[in-house]
mmCIF file of C-alpha atoms and ligand atoms in Angstrom:
data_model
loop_
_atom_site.group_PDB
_atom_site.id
_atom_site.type_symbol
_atom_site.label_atom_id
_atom_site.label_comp_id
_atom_site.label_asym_id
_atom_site.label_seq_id
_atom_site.Cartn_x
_atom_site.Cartn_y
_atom_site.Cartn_z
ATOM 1 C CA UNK Y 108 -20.146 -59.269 27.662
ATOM 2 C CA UNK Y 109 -17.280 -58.781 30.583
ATOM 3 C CA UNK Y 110 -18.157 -59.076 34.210
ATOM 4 C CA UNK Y 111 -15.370 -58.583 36.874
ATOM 5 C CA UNK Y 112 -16.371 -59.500 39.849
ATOM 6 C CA UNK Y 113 -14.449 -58.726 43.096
ATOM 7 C CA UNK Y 114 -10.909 -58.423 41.543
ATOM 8 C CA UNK Y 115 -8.050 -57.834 43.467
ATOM 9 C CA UNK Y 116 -4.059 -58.363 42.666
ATOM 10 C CA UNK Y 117 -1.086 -57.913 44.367
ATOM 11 C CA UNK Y 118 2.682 -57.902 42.683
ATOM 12 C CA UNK Y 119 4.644 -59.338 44.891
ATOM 13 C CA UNK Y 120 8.113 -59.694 45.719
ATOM 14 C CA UNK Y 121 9.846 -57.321 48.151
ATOM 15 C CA UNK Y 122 7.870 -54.389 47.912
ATOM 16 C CA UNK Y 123 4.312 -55.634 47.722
ATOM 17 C CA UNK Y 124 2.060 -53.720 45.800
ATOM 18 C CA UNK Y 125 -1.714 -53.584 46.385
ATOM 19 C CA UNK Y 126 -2.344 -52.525 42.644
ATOM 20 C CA UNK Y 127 -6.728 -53.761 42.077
ATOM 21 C CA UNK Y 128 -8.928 -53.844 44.771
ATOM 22 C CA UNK Y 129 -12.256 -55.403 45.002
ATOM 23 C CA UNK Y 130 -13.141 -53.781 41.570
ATOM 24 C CA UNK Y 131 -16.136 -54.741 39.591
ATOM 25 C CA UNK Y 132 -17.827 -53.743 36.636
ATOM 26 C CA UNK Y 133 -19.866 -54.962 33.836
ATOM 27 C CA UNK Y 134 -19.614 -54.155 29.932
ATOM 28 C CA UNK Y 135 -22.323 -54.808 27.957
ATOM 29 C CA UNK Y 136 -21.936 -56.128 24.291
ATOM 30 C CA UNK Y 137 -21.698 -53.275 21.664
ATOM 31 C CA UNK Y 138 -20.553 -50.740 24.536
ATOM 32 C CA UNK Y 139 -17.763 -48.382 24.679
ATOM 33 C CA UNK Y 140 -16.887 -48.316 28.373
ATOM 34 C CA UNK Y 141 -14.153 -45.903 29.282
ATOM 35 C CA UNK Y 142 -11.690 -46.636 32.533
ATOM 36 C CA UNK Y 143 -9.762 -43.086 33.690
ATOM 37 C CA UNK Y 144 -7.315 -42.599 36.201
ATOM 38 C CA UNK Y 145 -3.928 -40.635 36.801
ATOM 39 C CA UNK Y 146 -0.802 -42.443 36.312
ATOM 40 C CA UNK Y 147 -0.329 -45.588 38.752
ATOM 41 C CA UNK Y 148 -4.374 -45.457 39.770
ATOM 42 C CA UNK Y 149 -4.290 -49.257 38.505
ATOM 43 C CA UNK Y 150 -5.907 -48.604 34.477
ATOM 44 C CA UNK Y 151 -3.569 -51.066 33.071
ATOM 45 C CA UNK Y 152 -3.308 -53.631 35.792
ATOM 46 C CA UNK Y 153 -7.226 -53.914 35.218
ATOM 47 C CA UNK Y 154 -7.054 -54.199 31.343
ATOM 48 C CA UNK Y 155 -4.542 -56.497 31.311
ATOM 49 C CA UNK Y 156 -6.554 -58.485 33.858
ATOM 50 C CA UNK Y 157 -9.743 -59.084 30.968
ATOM 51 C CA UNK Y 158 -7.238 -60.811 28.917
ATOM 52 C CA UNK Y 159 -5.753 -62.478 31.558
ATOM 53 C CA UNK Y 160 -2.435 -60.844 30.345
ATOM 54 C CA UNK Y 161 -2.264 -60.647 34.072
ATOM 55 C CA UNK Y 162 -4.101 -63.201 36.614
ATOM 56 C CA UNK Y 163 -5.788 -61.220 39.524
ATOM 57 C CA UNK Y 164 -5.299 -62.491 42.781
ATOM 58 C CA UNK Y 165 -8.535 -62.520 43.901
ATOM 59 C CA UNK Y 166 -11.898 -62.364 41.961
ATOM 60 C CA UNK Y 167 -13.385 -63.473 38.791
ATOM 61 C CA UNK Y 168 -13.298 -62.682 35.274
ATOM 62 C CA UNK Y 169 -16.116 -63.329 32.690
ATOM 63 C CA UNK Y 170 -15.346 -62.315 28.895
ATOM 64 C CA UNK Y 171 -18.703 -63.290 26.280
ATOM 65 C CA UNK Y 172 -19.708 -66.096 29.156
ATOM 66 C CA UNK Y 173 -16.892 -67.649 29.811
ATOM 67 C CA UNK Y 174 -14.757 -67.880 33.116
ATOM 68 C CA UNK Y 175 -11.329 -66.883 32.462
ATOM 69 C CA UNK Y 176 -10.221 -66.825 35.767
ATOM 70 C CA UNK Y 177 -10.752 -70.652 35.965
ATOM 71 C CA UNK Y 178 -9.196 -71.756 32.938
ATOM 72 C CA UNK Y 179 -6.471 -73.800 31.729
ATOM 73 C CA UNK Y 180 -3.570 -72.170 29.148
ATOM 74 C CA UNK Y 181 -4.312 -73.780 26.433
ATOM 75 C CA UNK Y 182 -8.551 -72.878 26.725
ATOM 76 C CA UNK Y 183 -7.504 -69.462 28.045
ATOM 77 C CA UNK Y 184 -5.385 -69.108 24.609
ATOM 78 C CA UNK Y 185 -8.116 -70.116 22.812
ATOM 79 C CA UNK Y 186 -10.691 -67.840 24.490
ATOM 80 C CA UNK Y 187 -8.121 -64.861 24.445
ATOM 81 C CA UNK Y 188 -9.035 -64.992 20.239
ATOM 82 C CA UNK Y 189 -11.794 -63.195 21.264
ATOM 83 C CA UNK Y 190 -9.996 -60.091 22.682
ATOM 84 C CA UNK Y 191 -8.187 -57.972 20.735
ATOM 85 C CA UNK Y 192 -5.896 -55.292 22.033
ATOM 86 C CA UNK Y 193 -3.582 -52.406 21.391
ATOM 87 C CA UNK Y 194 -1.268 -50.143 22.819
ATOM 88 C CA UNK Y 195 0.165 -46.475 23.677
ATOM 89 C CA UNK Y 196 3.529 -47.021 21.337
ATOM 90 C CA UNK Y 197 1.539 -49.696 19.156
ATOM 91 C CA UNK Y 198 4.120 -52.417 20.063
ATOM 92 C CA UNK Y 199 4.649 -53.127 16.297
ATOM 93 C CA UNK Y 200 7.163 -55.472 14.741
ATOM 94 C CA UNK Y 201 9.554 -52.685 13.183
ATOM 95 C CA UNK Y 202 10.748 -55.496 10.732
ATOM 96 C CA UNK Y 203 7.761 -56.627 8.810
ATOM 97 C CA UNK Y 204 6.014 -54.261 7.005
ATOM 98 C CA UNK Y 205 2.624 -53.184 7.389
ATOM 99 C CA UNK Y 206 0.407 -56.038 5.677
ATOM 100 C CA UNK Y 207 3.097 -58.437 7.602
ATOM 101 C CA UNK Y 208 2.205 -56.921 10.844
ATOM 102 C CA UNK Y 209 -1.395 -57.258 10.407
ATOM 103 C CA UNK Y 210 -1.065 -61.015 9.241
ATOM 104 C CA UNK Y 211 0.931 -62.003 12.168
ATOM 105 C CA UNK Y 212 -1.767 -63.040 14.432
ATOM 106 C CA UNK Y 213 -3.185 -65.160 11.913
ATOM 107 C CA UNK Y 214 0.375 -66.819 10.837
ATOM 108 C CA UNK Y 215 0.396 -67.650 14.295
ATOM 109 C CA UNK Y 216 -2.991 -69.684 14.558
ATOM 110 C CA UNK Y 217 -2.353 -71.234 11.304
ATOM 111 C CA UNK Y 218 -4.099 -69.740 8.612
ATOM 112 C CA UNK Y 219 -2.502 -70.121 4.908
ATOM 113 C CA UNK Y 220 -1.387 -67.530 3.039
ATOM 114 C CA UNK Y 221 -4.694 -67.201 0.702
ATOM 115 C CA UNK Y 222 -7.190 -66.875 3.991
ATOM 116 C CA UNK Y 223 -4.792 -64.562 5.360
ATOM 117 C CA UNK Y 224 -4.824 -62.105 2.228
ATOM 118 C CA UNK Y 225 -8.745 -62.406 2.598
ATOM 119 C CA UNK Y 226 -9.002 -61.763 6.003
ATOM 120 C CA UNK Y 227 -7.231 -58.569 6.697
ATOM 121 C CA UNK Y 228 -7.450 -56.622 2.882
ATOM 122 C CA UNK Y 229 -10.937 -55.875 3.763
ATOM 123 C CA UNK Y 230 -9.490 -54.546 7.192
ATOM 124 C CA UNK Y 231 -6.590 -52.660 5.800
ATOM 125 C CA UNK Y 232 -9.173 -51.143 4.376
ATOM 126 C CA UNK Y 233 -11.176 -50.169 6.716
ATOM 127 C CA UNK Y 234 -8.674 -48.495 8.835
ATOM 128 C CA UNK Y 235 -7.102 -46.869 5.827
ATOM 129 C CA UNK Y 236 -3.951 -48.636 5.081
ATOM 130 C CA UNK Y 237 -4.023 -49.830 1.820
ATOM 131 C CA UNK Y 238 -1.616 -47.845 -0.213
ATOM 132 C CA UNK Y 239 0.768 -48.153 2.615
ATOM 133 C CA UNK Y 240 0.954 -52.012 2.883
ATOM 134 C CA UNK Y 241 4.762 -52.035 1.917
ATOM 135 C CA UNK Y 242 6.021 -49.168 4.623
ATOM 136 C CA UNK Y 243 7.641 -50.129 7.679
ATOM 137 C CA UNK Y 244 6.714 -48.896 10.899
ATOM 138 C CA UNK Y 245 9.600 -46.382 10.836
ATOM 139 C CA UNK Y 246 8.308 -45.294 7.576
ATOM 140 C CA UNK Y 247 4.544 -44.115 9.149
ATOM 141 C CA UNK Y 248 3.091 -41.204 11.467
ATOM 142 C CA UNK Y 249 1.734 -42.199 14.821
ATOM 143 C CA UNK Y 250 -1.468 -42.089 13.641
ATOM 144 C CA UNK Y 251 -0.935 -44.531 10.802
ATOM 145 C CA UNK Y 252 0.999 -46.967 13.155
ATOM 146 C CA UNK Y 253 -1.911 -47.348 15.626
ATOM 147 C CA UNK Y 254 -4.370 -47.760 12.444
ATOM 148 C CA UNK Y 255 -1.951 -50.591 11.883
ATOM 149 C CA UNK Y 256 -2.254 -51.442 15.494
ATOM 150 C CA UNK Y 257 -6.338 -51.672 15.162
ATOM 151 C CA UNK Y 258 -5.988 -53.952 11.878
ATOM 152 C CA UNK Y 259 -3.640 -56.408 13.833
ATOM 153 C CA UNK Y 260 -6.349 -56.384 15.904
ATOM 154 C CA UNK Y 261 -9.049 -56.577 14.427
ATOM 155 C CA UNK Y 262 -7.395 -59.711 11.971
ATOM 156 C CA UNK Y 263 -8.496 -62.530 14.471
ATOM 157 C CA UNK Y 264 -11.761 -61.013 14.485
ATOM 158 C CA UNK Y 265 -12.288 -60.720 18.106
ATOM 159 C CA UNK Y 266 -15.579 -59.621 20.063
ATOM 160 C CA UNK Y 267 -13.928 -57.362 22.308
ATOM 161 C CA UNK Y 268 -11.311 -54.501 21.974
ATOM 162 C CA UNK Y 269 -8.974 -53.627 24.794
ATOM 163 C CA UNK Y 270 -7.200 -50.581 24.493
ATOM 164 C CA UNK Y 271 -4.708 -49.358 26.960
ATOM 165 C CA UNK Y 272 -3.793 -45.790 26.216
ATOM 166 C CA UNK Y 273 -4.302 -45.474 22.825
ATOM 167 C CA UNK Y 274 -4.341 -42.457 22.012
ATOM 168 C CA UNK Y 275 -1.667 -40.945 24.783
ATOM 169 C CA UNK Y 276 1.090 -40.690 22.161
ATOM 170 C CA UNK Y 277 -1.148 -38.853 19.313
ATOM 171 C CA UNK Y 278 -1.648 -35.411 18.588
ATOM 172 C CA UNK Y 279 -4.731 -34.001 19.061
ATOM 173 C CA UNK Y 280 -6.042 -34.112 15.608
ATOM 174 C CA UNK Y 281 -5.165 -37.766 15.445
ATOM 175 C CA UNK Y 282 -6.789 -38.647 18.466
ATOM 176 C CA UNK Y 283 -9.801 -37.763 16.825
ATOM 177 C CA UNK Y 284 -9.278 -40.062 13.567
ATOM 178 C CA UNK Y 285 -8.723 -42.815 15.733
ATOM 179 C CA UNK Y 286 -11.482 -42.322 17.679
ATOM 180 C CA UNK Y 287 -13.398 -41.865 15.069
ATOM 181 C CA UNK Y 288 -12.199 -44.959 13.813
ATOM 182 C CA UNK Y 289 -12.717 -47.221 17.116
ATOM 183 C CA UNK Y 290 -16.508 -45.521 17.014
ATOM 184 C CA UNK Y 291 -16.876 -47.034 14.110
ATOM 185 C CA UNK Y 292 -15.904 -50.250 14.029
ATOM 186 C CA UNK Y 293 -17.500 -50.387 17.220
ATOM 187 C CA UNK Y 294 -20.336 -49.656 14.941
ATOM 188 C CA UNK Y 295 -20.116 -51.474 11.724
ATOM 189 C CA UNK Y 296 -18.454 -55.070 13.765
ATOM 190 C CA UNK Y 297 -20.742 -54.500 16.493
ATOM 191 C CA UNK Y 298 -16.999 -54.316 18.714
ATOM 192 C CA UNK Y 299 -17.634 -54.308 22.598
ATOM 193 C CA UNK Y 300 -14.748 -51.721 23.390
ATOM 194 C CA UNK Y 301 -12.798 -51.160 26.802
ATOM 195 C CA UNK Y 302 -11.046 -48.205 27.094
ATOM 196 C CA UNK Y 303 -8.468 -46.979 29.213
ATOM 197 C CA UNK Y 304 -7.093 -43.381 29.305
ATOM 198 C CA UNK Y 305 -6.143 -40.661 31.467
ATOM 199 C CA UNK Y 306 -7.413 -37.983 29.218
ATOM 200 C CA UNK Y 307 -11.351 -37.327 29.715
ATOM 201 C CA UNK Y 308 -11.594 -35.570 26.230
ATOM 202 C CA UNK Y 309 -11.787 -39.432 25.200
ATOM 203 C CA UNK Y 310 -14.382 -40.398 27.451
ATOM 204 C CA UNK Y 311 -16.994 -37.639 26.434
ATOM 205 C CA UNK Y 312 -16.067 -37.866 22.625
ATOM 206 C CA UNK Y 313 -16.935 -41.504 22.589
ATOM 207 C CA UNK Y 314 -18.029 -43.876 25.415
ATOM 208 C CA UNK Y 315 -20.986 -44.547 26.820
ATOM 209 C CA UNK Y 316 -20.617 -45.755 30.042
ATOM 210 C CA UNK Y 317 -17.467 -44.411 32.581
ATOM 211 C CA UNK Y 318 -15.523 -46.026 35.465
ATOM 212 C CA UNK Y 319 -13.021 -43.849 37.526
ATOM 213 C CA UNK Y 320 -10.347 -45.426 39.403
ATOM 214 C CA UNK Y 321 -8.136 -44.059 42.043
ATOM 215 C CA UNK Y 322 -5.805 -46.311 44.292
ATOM 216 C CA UNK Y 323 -6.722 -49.373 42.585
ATOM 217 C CA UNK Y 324 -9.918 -48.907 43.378
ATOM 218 C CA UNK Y 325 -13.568 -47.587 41.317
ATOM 219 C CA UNK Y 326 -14.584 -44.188 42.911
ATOM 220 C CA UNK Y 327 -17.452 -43.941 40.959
ATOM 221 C CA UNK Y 328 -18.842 -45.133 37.225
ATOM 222 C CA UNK Y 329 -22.264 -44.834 35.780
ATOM 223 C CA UNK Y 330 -23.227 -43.853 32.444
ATOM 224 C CA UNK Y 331 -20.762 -41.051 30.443
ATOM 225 C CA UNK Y 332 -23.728 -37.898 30.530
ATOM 226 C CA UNK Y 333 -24.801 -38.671 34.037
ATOM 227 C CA UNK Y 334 -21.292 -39.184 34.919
ATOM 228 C CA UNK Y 335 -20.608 -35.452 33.496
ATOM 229 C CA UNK Y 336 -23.250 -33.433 34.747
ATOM 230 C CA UNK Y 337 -23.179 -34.524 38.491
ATOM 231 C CA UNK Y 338 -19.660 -35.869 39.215
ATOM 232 C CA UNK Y 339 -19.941 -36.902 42.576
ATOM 233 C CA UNK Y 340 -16.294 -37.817 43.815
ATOM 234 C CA UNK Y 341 -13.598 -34.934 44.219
ATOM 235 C CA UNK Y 342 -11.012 -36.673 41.565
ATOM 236 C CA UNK Y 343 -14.147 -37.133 39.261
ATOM 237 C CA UNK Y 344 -15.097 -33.189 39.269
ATOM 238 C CA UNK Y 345 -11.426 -32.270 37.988
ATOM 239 C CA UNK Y 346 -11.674 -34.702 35.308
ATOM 240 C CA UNK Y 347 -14.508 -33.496 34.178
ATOM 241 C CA UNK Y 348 -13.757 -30.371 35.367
ATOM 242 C CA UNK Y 349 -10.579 -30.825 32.613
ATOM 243 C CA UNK Y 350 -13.188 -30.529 29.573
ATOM 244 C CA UNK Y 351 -16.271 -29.341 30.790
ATOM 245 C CA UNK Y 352 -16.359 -26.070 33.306
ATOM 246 C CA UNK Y 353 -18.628 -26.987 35.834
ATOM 247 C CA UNK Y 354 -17.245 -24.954 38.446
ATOM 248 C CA UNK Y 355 -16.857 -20.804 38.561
ATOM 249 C CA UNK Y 356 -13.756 -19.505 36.385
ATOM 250 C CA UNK Y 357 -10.799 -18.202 38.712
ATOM 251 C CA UNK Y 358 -11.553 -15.008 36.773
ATOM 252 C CA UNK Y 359 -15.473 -14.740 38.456
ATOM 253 C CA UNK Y 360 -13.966 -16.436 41.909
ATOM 254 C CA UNK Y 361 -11.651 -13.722 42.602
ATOM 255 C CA UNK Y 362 -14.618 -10.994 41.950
ATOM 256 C CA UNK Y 363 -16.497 -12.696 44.869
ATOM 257 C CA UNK Y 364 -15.525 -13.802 48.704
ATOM 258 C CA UNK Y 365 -17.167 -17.217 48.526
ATOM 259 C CA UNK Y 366 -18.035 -19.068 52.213
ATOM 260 C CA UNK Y 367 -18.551 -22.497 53.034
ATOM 261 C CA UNK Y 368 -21.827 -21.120 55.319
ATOM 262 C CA UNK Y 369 -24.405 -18.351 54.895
ATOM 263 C CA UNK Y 370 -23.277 -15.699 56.828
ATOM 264 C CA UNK Y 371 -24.716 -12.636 57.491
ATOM 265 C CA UNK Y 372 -24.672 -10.318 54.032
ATOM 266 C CA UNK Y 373 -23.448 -13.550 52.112
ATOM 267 C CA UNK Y 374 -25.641 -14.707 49.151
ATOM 268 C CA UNK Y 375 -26.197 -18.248 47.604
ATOM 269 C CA UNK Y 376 -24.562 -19.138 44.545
ATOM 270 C CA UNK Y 377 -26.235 -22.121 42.684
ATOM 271 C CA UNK Y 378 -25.445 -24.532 40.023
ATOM 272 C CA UNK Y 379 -27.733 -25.364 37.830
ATOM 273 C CA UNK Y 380 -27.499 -28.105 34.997
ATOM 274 C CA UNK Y 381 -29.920 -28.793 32.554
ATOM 275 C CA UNK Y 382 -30.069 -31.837 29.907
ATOM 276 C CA UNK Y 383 -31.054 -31.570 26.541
ATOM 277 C CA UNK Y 384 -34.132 -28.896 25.902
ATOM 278 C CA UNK Y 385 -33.336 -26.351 28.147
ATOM 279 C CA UNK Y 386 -35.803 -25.077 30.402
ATOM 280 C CA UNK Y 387 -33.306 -21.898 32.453
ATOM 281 C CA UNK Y 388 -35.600 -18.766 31.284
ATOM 282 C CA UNK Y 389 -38.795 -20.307 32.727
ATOM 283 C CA UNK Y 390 -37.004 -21.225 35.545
ATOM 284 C CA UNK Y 391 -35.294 -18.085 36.225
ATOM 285 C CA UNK Y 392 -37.910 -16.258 35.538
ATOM 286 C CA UNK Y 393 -40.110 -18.212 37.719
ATOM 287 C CA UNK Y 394 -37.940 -17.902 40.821
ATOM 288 C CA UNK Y 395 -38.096 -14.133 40.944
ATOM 289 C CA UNK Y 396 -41.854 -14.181 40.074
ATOM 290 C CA UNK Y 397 -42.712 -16.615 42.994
ATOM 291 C CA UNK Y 398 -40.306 -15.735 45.378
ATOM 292 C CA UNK Y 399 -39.768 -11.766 44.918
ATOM 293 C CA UNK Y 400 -35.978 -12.038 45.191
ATOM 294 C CA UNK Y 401 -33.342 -11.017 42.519
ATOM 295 C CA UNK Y 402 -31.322 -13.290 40.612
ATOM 296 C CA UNK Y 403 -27.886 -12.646 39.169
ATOM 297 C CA UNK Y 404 -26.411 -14.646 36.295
ATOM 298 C CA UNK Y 405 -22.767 -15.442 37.407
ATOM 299 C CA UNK Y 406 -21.655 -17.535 34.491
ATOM 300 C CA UNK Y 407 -23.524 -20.022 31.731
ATOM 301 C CA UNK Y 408 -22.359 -22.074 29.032
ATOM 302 C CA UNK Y 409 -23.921 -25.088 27.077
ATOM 303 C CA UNK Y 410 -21.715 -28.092 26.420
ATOM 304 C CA UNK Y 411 -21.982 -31.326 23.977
ATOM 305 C CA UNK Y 412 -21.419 -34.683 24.706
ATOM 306 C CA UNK Y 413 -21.573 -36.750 22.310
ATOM 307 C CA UNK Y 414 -25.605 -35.742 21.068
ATOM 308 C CA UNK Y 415 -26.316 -35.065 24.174
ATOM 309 C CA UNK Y 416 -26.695 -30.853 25.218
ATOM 310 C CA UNK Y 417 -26.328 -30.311 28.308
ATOM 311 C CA UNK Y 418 -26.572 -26.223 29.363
ATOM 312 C CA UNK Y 419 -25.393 -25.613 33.133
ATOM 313 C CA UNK Y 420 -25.999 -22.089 34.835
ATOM 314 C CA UNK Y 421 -24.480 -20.480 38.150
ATOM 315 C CA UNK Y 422 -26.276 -17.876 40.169
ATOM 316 C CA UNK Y 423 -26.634 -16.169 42.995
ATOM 317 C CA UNK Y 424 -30.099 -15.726 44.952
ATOM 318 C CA UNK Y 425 -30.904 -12.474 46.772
ATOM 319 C CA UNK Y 426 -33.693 -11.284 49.066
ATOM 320 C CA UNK Y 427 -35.208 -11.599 52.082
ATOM 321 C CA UNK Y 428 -33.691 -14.523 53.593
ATOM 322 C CA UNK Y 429 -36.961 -16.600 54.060
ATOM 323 C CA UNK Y 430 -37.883 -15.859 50.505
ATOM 324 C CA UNK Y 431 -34.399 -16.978 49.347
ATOM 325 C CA UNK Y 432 -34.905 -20.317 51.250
ATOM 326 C CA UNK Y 433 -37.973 -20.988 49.693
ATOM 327 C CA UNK Y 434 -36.417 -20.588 46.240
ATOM 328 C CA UNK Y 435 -33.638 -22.986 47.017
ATOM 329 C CA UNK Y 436 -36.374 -25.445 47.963
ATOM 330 C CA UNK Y 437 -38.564 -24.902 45.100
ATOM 331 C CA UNK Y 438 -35.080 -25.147 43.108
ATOM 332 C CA UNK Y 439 -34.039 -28.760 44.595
ATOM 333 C CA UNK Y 440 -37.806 -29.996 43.679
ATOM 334 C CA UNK Y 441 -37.513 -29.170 39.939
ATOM 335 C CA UNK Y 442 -36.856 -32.035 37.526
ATOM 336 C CA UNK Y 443 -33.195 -30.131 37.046
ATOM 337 C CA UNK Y 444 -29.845 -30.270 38.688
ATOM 338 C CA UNK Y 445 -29.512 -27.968 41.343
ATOM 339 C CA UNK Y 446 -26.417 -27.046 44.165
ATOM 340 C CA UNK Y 447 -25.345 -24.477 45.891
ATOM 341 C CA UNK Y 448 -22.034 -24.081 45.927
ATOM 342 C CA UNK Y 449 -21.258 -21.250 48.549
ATOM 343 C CA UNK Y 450 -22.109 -18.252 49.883
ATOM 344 C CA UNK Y 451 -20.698 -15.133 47.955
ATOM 345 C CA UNK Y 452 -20.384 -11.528 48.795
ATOM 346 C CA UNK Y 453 -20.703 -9.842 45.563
HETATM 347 N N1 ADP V 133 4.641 -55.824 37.085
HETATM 348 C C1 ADP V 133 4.507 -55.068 38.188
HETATM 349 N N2 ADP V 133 5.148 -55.366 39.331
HETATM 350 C C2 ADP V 133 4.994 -54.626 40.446
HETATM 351 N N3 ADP V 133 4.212 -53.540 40.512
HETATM 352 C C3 ADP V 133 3.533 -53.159 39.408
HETATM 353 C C4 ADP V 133 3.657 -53.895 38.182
HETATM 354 N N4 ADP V 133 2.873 -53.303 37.250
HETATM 355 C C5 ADP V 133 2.301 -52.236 37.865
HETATM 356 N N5 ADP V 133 2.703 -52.159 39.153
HETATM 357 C C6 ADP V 133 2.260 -51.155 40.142
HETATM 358 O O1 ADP V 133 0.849 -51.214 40.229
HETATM 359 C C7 ADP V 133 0.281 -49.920 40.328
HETATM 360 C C8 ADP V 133 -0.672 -49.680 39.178
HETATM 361 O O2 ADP V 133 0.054 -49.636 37.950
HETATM 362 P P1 ADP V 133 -0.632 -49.551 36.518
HETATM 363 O O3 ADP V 133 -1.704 -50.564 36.444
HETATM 364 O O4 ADP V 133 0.438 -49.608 35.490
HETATM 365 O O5 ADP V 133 -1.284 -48.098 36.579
HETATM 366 P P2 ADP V 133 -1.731 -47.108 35.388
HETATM 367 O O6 ADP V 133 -1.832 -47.896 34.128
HETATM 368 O O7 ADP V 133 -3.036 -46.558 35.867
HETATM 369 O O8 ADP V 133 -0.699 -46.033 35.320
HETATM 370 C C9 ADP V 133 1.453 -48.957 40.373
HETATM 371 O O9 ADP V 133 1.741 -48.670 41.708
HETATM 372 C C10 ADP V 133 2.568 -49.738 39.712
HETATM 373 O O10 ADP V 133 3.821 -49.325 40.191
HETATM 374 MG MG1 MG V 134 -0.967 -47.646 32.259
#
């Protein structure tokens, strides 16, 4: 449904700023792709770029088939229907109310005042709005504004939702109802949804697939669950690492002197993940039958995302060196995630 390919851009003027480089990535239709990144990492450069808001310097852009890097205005405008988009502070017209907010897209291509009425009711709707089509902006919670923010949206109908930050300015609580209300209309309008955020609470409560950019660039993507039980990249882990505890608490670290190599009277500590029906106690159980060594449970937990259980155990190994070598081989050929992580003294 959207294929960069190779993007690039540069702001010019005096101080030239490399801001995309040579990023590409594909959404599929009905997806909810997430984009994270700190603050200046490029996020909304690269959104703005699938509506063309922006025009990369280099590279191309394909929205539902269609080249919109090679387009006129006036056929870009026309494409750009199809994407929808909304914002951190929601960007609403603090002069027209509510219902007059939501039928300004439409006024603009056209429609009378009977289609318009039509059109968005239903949507007012479905984002909750409809005792509150008389309120001004200034008259609503955050919350409510970006519900408006989704109808506006949502009026011209569009195949694909951009949304830069959407939630950044909610509380908590109403970060959930709006996600809850992107996942479904993502559902029930069959949406293709782009999301960009900083805050990887997002990405594991609704997308599917994850891209993370640093420096303009994609450090890694791939789909949200692999994505968040074997982060690869450093900047990757501590997102993660922000909502899921993959690595040893502080308060376990500072019981143990962990080494980068395995010294003499050092022990291997090991991560272990496990998807869906765990399998740990057979596991466990079978490394100290086969191998004669001891094992000690250093921490455990089991997480959610999404459906998706995921359970993820650290240990360390102890025993006759040979023996404990053996069970870090036998670990690395099971059909679970296994790394060692150091070499502890405990
Ligand atoms: N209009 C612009 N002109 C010049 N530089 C810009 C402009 N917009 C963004 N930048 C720069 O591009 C980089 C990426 O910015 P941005 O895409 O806004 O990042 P993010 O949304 O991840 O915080 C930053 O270094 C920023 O200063
Ligand atoms: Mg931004």
């Amino acid at each position: 449904m959207i294929e960069l390919s190779h993007i690039g851009k540069v702001y010019g003027g005096a101080a030239r700023v490399e801001a995309l480089k040579d990023i590409s990535l594909s959404v599929k239709e009905g997806e909810i792709y997430g984009i994270i990144g700190q603050s200046g990492a490029g996020k909304s450069t690269l959104i703005r770029c699938i509506n063309m808001l922006e025009a990369p310097t280099s590279g191309t852009v394909t929205v539902n088939g269609v080249e919109l890097t090679k387009l006129k205005d006036k056929e870009l405008r026309e494409e750009c229907k199809n994407i929808g988009m909304i914002f951190q502070h929601f960007n609403l017209l603090s002069s027209r109310t509510v219902y007059e907010n939501v039928a300004f897209p439409l006024e603009l291509q056209g429609y009378s005042k009977k289609e318009i009425k039509e059109r968005i009711l239903p949507i007012l709707d479905i984002v909750k709005l409809s005792n509150r089509l008389d309120n001004y902006p200034s008259q609503l919670s955050g919350g409510q504004k970006q519900r408006v923010g989704i109808a506006r949206a949502l009026a011209t109908n569009p195949k694909v939702l951009l949304c830069d930050e959407a939630t950044s300015a909610l509380d908590p609580q109403t970060t959930q109802s709006i996600l809850d209300l992107l996942k479904d209309v993502n559902k029930k309008m069959g949406l293709t949804i782009v999301i960009i955020t900083h805050e990887m609470q997002v990405v594991k409560d609704i997308c599917d697939h994850v891209a993370v950019i640093e420096g303009g660039k994609i450090i890694e993507q791939g789909r949200v669950v692999d994505v968040f039980t074997n982060p690869k990249e450093q900047t990757t882990r501590e997102f993660v690492g922000s909502v899921i505890s993959h690595d040893l608490p502080d308060e376990v670290k500072a019981h143990m002197d962990l080494h980068d190599a395995w010294d003499e009277g050092t022990k291997p500590v090991v991560r272990l993940a496990f998807m869906g029906g765990s399998t740990k106690e057979p596991v466990i159980a079978g490394v100290i039958r086969r191998f004669g060594i001891e094992v000690t449970i250093l921490f455990g937990g089991v997480d959610f995302i999404q459906e998706a259980s995921f359970g993820h155990l650290i240990i360390a190994l102890d025993g006759e060196k040979e023996q404990v070598r053996k069970a870090l081989t036998y670990l690395e050929e099971l059909q679970i995630r296994s790394e060692v992580i150091g070499y502890a003294t405990i």
